[in-house]
Every structure is written in structure tokens, then in C-alpha cells.
PDB file of C-alpha atoms in Angstrom:
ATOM      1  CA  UNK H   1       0.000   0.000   0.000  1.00  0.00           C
ATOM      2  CA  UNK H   2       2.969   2.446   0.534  1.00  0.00           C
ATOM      3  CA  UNK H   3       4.476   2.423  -3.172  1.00  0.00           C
ATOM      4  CA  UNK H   4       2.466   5.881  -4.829  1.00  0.00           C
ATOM      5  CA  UNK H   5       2.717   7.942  -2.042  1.00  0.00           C
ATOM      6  CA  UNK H   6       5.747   7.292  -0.084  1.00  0.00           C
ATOM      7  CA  UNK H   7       6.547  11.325   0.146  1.00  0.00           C
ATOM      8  CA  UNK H   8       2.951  11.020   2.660  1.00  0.00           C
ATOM      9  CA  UNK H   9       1.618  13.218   0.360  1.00  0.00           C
ATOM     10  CA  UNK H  10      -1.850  10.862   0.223  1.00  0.00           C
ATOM     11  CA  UNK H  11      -4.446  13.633   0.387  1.00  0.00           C
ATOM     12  CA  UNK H  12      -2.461  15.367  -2.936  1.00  0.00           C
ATOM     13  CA  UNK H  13      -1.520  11.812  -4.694  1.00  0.00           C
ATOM     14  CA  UNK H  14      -5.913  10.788  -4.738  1.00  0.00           C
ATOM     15  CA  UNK H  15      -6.289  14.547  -6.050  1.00  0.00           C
ATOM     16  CA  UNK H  16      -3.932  13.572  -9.070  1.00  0.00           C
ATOM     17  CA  UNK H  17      -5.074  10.437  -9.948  1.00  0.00           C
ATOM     18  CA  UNK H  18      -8.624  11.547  -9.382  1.00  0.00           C
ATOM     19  CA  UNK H  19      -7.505  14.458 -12.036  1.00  0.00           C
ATOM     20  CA  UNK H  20      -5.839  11.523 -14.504  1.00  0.00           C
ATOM     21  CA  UNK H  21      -8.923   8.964 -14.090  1.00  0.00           C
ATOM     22  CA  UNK H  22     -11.642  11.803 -15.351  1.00  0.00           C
ATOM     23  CA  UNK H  23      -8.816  12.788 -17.963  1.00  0.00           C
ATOM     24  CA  UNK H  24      -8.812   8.957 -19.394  1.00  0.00           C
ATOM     25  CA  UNK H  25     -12.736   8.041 -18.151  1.00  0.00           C
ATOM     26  CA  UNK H  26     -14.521  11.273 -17.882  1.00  0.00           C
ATOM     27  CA  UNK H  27     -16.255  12.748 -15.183  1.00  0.00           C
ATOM     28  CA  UNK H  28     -18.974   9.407 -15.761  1.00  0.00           C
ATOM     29  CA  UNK H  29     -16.062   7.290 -14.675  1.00  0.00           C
ATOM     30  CA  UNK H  30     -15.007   8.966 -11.691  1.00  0.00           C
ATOM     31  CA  UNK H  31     -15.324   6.720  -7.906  1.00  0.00           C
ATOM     32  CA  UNK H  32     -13.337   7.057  -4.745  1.00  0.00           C
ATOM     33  CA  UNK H  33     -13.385   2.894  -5.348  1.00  0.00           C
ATOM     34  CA  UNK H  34     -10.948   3.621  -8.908  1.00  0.00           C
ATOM     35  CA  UNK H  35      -8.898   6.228  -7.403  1.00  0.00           C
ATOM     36  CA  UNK H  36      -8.172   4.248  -4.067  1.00  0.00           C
ATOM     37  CA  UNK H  37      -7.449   1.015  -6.825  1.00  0.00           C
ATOM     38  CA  UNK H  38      -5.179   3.464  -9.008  1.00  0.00           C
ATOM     39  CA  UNK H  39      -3.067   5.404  -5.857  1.00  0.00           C
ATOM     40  CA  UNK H  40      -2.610   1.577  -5.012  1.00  0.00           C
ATOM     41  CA  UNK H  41      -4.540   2.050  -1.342  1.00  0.00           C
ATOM     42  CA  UNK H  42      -6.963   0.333   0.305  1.00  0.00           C
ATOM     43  CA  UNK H  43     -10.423   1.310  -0.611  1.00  0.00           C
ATOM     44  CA  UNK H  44     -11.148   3.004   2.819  1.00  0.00           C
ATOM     45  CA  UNK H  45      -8.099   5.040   3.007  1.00  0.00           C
ATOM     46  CA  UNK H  46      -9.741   8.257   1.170  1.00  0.00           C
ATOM     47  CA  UNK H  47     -12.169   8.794   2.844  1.00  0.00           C
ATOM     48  CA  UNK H  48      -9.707   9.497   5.948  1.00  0.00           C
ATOM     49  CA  UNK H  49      -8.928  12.250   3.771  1.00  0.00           C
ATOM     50  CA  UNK H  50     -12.142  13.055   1.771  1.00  0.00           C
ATOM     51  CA  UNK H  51     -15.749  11.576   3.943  1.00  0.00           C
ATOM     52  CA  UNK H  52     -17.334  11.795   0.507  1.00  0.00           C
ATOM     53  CA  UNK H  53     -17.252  11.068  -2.932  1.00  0.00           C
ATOM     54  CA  UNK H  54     -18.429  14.967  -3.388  1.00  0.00           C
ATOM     55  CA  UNK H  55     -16.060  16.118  -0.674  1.00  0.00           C
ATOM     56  CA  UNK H  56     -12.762  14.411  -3.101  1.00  0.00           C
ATOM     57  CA  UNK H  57     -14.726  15.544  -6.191  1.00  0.00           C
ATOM     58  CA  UNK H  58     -15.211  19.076  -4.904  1.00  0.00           C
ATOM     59  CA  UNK H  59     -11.311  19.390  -4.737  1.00  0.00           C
ATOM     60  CA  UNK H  60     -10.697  18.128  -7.768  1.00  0.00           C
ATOM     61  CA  UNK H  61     -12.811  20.717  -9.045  1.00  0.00           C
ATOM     62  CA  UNK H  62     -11.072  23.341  -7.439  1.00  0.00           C
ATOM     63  CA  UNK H  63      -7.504  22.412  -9.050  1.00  0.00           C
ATOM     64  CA  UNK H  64      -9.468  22.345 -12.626  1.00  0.00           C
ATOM     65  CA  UNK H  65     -10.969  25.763 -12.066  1.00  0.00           C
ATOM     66  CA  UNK H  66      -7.155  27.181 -10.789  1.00  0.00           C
ATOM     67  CA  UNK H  67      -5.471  25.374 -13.638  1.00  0.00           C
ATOM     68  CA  UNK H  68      -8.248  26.704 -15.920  1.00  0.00           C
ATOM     69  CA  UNK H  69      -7.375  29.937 -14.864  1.00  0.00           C
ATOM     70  CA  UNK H  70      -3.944  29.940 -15.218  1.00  0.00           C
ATOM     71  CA  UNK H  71      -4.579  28.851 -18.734  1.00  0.00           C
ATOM     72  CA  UNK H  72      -6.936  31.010 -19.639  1.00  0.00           C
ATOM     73  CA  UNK H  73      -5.272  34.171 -18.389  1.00  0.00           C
ATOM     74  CA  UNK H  74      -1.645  32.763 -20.065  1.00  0.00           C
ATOM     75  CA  UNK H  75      -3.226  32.511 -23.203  1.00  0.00           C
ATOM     76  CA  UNK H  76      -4.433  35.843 -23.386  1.00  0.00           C
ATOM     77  CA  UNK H  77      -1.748  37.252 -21.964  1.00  0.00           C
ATOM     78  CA  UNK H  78      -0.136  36.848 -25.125  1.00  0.00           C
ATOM     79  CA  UNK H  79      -2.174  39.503 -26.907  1.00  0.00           C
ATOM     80  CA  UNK H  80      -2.432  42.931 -26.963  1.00  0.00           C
ATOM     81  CA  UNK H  81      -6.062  43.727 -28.220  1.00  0.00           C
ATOM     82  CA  UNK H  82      -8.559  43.031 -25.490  1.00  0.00           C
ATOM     83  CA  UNK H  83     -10.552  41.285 -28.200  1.00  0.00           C
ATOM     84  CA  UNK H  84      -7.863  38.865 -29.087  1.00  0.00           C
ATOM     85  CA  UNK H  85      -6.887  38.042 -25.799  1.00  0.00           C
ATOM     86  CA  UNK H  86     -10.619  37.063 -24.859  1.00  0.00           C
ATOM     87  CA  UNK H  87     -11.005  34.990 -27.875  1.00  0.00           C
ATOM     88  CA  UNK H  88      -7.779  33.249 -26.660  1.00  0.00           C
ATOM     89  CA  UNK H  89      -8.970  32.476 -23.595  1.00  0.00           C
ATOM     90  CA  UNK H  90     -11.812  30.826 -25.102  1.00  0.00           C
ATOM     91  CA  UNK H  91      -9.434  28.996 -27.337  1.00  0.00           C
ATOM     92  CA  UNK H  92      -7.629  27.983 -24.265  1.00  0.00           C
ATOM     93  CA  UNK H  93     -10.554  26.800 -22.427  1.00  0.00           C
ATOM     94  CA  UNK H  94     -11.491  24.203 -25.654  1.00  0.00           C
ATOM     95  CA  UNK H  95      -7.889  22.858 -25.535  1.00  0.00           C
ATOM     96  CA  UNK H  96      -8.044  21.983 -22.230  1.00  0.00           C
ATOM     97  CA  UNK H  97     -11.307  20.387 -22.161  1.00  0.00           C
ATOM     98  CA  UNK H  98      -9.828  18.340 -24.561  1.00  0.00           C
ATOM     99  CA  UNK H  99      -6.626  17.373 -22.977  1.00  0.00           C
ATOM    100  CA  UNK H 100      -8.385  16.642 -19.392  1.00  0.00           C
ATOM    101  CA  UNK H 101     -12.055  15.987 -20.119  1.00  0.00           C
ATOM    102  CA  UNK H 102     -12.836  18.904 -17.620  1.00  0.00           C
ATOM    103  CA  UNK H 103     -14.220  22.183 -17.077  1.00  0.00           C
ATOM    104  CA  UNK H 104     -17.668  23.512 -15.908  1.00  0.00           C
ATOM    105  CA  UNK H 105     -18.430  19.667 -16.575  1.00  0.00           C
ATOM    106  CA  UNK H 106     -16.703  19.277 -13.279  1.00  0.00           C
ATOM    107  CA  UNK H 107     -16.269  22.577 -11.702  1.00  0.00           C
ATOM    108  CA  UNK H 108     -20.360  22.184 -11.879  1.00  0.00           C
ATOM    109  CA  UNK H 109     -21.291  18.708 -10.848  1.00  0.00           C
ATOM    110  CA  UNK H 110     -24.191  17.615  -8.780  1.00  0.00           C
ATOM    111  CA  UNK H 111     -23.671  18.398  -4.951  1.00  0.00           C
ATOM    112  CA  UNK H 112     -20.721  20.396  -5.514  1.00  0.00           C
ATOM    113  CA  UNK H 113     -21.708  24.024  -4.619  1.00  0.00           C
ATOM    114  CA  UNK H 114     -22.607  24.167  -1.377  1.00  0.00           C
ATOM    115  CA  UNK H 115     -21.558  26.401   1.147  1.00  0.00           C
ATOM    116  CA  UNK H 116     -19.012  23.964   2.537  1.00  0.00           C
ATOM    117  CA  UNK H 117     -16.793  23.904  -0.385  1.00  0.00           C
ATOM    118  CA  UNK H 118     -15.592  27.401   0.116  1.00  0.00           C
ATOM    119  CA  UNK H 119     -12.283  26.838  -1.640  1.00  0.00           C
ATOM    120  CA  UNK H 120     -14.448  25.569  -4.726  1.00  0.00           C
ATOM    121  CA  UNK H 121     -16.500  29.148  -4.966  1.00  0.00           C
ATOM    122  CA  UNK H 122     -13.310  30.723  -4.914  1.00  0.00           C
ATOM    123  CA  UNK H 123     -11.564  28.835  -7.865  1.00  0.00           C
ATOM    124  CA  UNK H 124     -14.975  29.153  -9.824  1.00  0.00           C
ATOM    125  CA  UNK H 125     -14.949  33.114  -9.260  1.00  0.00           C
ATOM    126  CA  UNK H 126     -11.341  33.334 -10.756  1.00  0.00           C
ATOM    127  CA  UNK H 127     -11.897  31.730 -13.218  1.00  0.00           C
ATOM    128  CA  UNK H 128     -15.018  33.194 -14.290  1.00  0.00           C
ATOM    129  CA  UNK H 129     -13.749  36.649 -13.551  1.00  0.00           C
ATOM    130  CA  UNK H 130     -11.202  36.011 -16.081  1.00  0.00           C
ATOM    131  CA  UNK H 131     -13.146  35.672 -18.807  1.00  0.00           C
ATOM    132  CA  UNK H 132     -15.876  38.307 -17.013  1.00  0.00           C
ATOM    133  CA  UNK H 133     -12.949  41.225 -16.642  1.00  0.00           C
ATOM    134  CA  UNK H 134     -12.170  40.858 -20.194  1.00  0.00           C
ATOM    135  CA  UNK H 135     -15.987  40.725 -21.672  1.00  0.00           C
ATOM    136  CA  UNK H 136     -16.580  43.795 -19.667  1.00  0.00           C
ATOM    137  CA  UNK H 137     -13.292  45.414 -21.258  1.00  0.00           C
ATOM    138  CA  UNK H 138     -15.225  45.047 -24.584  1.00  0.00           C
ATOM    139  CA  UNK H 139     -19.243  44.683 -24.071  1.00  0.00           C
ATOM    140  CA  UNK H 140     -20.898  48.349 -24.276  1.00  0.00           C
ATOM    141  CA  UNK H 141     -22.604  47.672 -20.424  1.00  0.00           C
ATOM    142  CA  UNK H 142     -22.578  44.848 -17.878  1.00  0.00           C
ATOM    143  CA  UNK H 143     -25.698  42.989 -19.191  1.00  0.00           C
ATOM    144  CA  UNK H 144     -23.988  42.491 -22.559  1.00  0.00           C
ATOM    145  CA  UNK H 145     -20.674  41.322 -21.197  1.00  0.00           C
ATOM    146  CA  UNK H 146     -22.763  38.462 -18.944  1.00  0.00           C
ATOM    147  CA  UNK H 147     -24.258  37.377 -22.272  1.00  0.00           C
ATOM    148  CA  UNK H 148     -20.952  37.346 -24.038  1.00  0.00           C
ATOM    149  CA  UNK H 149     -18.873  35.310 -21.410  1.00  0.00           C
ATOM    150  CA  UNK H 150     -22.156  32.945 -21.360  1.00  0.00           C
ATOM    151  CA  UNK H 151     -21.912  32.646 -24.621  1.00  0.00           C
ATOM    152  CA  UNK H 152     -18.312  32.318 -24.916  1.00  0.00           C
ATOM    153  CA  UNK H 153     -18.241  29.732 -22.076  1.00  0.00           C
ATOM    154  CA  UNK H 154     -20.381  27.502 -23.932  1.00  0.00           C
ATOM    155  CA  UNK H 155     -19.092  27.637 -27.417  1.00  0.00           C
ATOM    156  CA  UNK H 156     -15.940  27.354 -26.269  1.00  0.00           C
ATOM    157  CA  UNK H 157     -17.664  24.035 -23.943  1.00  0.00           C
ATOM    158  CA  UNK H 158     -19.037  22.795 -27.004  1.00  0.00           C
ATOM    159  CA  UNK H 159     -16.250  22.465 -29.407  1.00  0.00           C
ATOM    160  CA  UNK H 160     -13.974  20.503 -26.865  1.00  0.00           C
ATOM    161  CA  UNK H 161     -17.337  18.488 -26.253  1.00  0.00           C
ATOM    162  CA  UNK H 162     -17.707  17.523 -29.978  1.00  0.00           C
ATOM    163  CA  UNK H 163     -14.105  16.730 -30.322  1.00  0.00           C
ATOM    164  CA  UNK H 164     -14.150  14.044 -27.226  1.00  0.00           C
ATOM    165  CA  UNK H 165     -17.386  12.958 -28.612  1.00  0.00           C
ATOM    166  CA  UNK H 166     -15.592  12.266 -31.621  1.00  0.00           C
ATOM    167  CA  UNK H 167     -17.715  14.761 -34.048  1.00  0.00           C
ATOM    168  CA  UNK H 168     -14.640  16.107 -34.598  1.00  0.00           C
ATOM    169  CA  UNK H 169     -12.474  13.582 -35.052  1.00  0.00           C
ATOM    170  CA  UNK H 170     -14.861  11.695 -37.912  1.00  0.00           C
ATOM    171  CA  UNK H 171     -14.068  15.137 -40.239  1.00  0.00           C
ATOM    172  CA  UNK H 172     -10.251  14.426 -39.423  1.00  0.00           C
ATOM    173  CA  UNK H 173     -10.260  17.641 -37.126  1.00  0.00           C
ATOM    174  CA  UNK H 174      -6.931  17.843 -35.094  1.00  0.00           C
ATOM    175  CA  UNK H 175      -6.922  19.239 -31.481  1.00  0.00           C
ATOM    176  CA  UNK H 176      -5.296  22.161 -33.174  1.00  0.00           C
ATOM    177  CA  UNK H 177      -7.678  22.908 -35.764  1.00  0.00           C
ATOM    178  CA  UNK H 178     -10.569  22.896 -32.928  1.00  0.00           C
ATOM    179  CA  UNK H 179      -8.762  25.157 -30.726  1.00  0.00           C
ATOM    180  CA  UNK H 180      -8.571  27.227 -34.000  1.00  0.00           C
ATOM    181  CA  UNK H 181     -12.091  27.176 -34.781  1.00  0.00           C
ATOM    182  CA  UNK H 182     -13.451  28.071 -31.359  1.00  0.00           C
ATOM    183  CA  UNK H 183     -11.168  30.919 -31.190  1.00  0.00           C
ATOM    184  CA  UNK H 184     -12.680  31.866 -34.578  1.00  0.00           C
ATOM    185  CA  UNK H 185     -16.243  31.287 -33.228  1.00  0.00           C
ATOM    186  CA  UNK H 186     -15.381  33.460 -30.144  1.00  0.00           C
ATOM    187  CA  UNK H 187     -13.919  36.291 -32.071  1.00  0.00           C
ATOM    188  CA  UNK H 188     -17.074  36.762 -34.374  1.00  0.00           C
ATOM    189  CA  UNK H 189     -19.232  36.499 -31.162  1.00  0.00           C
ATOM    190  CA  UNK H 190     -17.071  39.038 -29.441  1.00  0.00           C
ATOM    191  CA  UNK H 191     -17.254  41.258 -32.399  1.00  0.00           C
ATOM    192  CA  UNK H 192     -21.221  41.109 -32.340  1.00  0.00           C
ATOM    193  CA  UNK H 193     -21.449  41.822 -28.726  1.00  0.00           C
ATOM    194  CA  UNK H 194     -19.266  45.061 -28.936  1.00  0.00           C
ATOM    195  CA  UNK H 195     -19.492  45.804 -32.841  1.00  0.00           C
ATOM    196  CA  UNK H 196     -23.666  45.537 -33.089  1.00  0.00           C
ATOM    197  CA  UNK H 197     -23.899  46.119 -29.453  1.00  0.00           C
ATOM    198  CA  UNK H 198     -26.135  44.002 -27.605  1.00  0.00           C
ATOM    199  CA  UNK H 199     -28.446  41.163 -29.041  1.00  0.00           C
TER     200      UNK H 199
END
């Protein structure tokens, strides 16, 4: 039982593997039972850690929302134009849907926003603020920019979606030509929100 974790590091070790078994299996194919099997413990040993399946989840979800983040805001850190740099985060987010099988998915699931998962509501606020900061850089008022990053959240969603569904992948689309294509789809919607104003 010692081999995975011999640094004592347990609590950290079940958050990566639990990050590596929804990247392989999805979020459908997440259990405390397959992550105690793949950190090579027994199967009651998380829950000295984590007294629920939600309670391991919910962290998990907070280390996708902070990487998230830290994606999102690298990616558009590389532009200049406000517009650019949102439709890069957007970008961003698709790619790593698709390399991890994560994102509002997870940060979202069922029992995971409650009150005691305080750690959780932070993550989820940075990262949303990210794309919200930018959307309001760009939107004509408030109302439009919480359409926009709506919007953008969910095309940006959907296109990593397709691809691990394999839409994607029947047209011969590579993870770079999706990543390409939502970043395309977010700069026209970005344009209509601030171009046309709101809609």
C-alpha cells in the first residue's frame, strides 16, 4: 500500500489520480473505489482524507478551475487587443477540455456548490472573472458582457465536447484545428457583442 505515495503526500496523490482517471474516463467514470485502486490504497483510506465522494470531487474541481485559470489568463496574456486576448482564452478553455475531459463539466457537478466547499467558490470566481474582466473590457454595459462570457463559455464548452465525442475527429479535425475554430467562433461572437452592441 505504501508504493504511490511514499513522500505522505496521500491527500495530494488521490487529487492527481482523481484528475488523470476523469482525464482517461470522464467525469462518468469517476469513484473514490478507482482512485483508491489506481493510488494503489486500500479502498477506505480516502475517505480518511475526503468523507465523501463529493467532498474528493469538490477538490478536484477546485484544481481544474485554478489550472483553468492559469490557462486562460496565459493565453491571453499573449495579446495585446482586449478582443484577441478574450477569444484566446476561449481557445484555451477548448484545448483543455480536450486534454483533461474537464471544465464547468466538473467545476459544476451535482452536490458540488454548497456552502461547505468554500475553496471551490473561490476557484470558480477566478476563473469566471477572467473571462468576465475581459468581456466587460469590450461589451458596451454589464448585461452584454454576462451574455458574451455565457456565450463564450459555452461555445468554447461545445467544441472541446464535440471533439471528445468524436464529431470532430470523424471530419479528421486535429486538437489544433478545434482550438482554431473556437477561437474563430469566439472572435465573431465578441465582435457582435461590442461591434452591433447588444443582441
Amino acid at each position: 500500500m505504501g508504493g504511490k505515495y511514499h513522500h505522505g503526500d496521500l491527500r495530494g496523490e488521490l487529487v492527481r489520480v482523481s484528475l488523470d482517471l476523469i482525464a482517461e474516463q470522464g467525469l462518468e467514470g469517476f469513484s473514490v473505489a478507482k482512485v483508491a485502486k489506481l493510488a494503489n490504497v486500500s479502498p477506505g483510506a480516502p475517505y480518511r482524507h475526503f468523507p465523501t465522494r463529493e467532498s474528493l470531487l469538490a477538490e478536484v474541481a477546485c484544481h481544474i478551475a485554478c489550472q483553468l485559470a492559469e490557462r486562460v489568463a496565459a493565453a491571453a496574456a499573449e495579446h495585446d487587443d482586449p478582443a484577441d486576448a478574450l477569444a484566446a482564452g476561449a481557445g484555451a478553455y477548448t484545448r483543455y477540455l480536450i486534454e483533461r475531459r474537464a471544465g464547468m463539466n466538473v467545476i459544476y457537478a451535482d452536490g458540488l456548490h454548497s456552502p461547505d466547499h468554500v475553496e471551490l467558490v473561490e476557484q470558480t470566481r477566478r476563473l469566471t472573472d477572467e473571462f468576465l474582466m475581459r468581456c466587460l473590457a469590450v461589451a458596451p454595459d454589464p448585461a452584454t458582457a454576462l451574455e458574451l462570457m455565457e456565450q463564450l463559455f459555452t461555445q468554447a464548452h461545445g467544441y472541446g465536447t464535440f471533439q471528445l465525442d468524436g464529431v470532430f475527429v470523424k471530419h479528421g479535425y486535429s486538437v489544433d484545428l478545434v482550438v482554431k475554430k473556437s477561437t474563430e467562433a469566439a472572435r465573431i461572437a465578441i465582435a457582435g457583442r461590442t461591434v452591433g452592441g447588444a443582441r
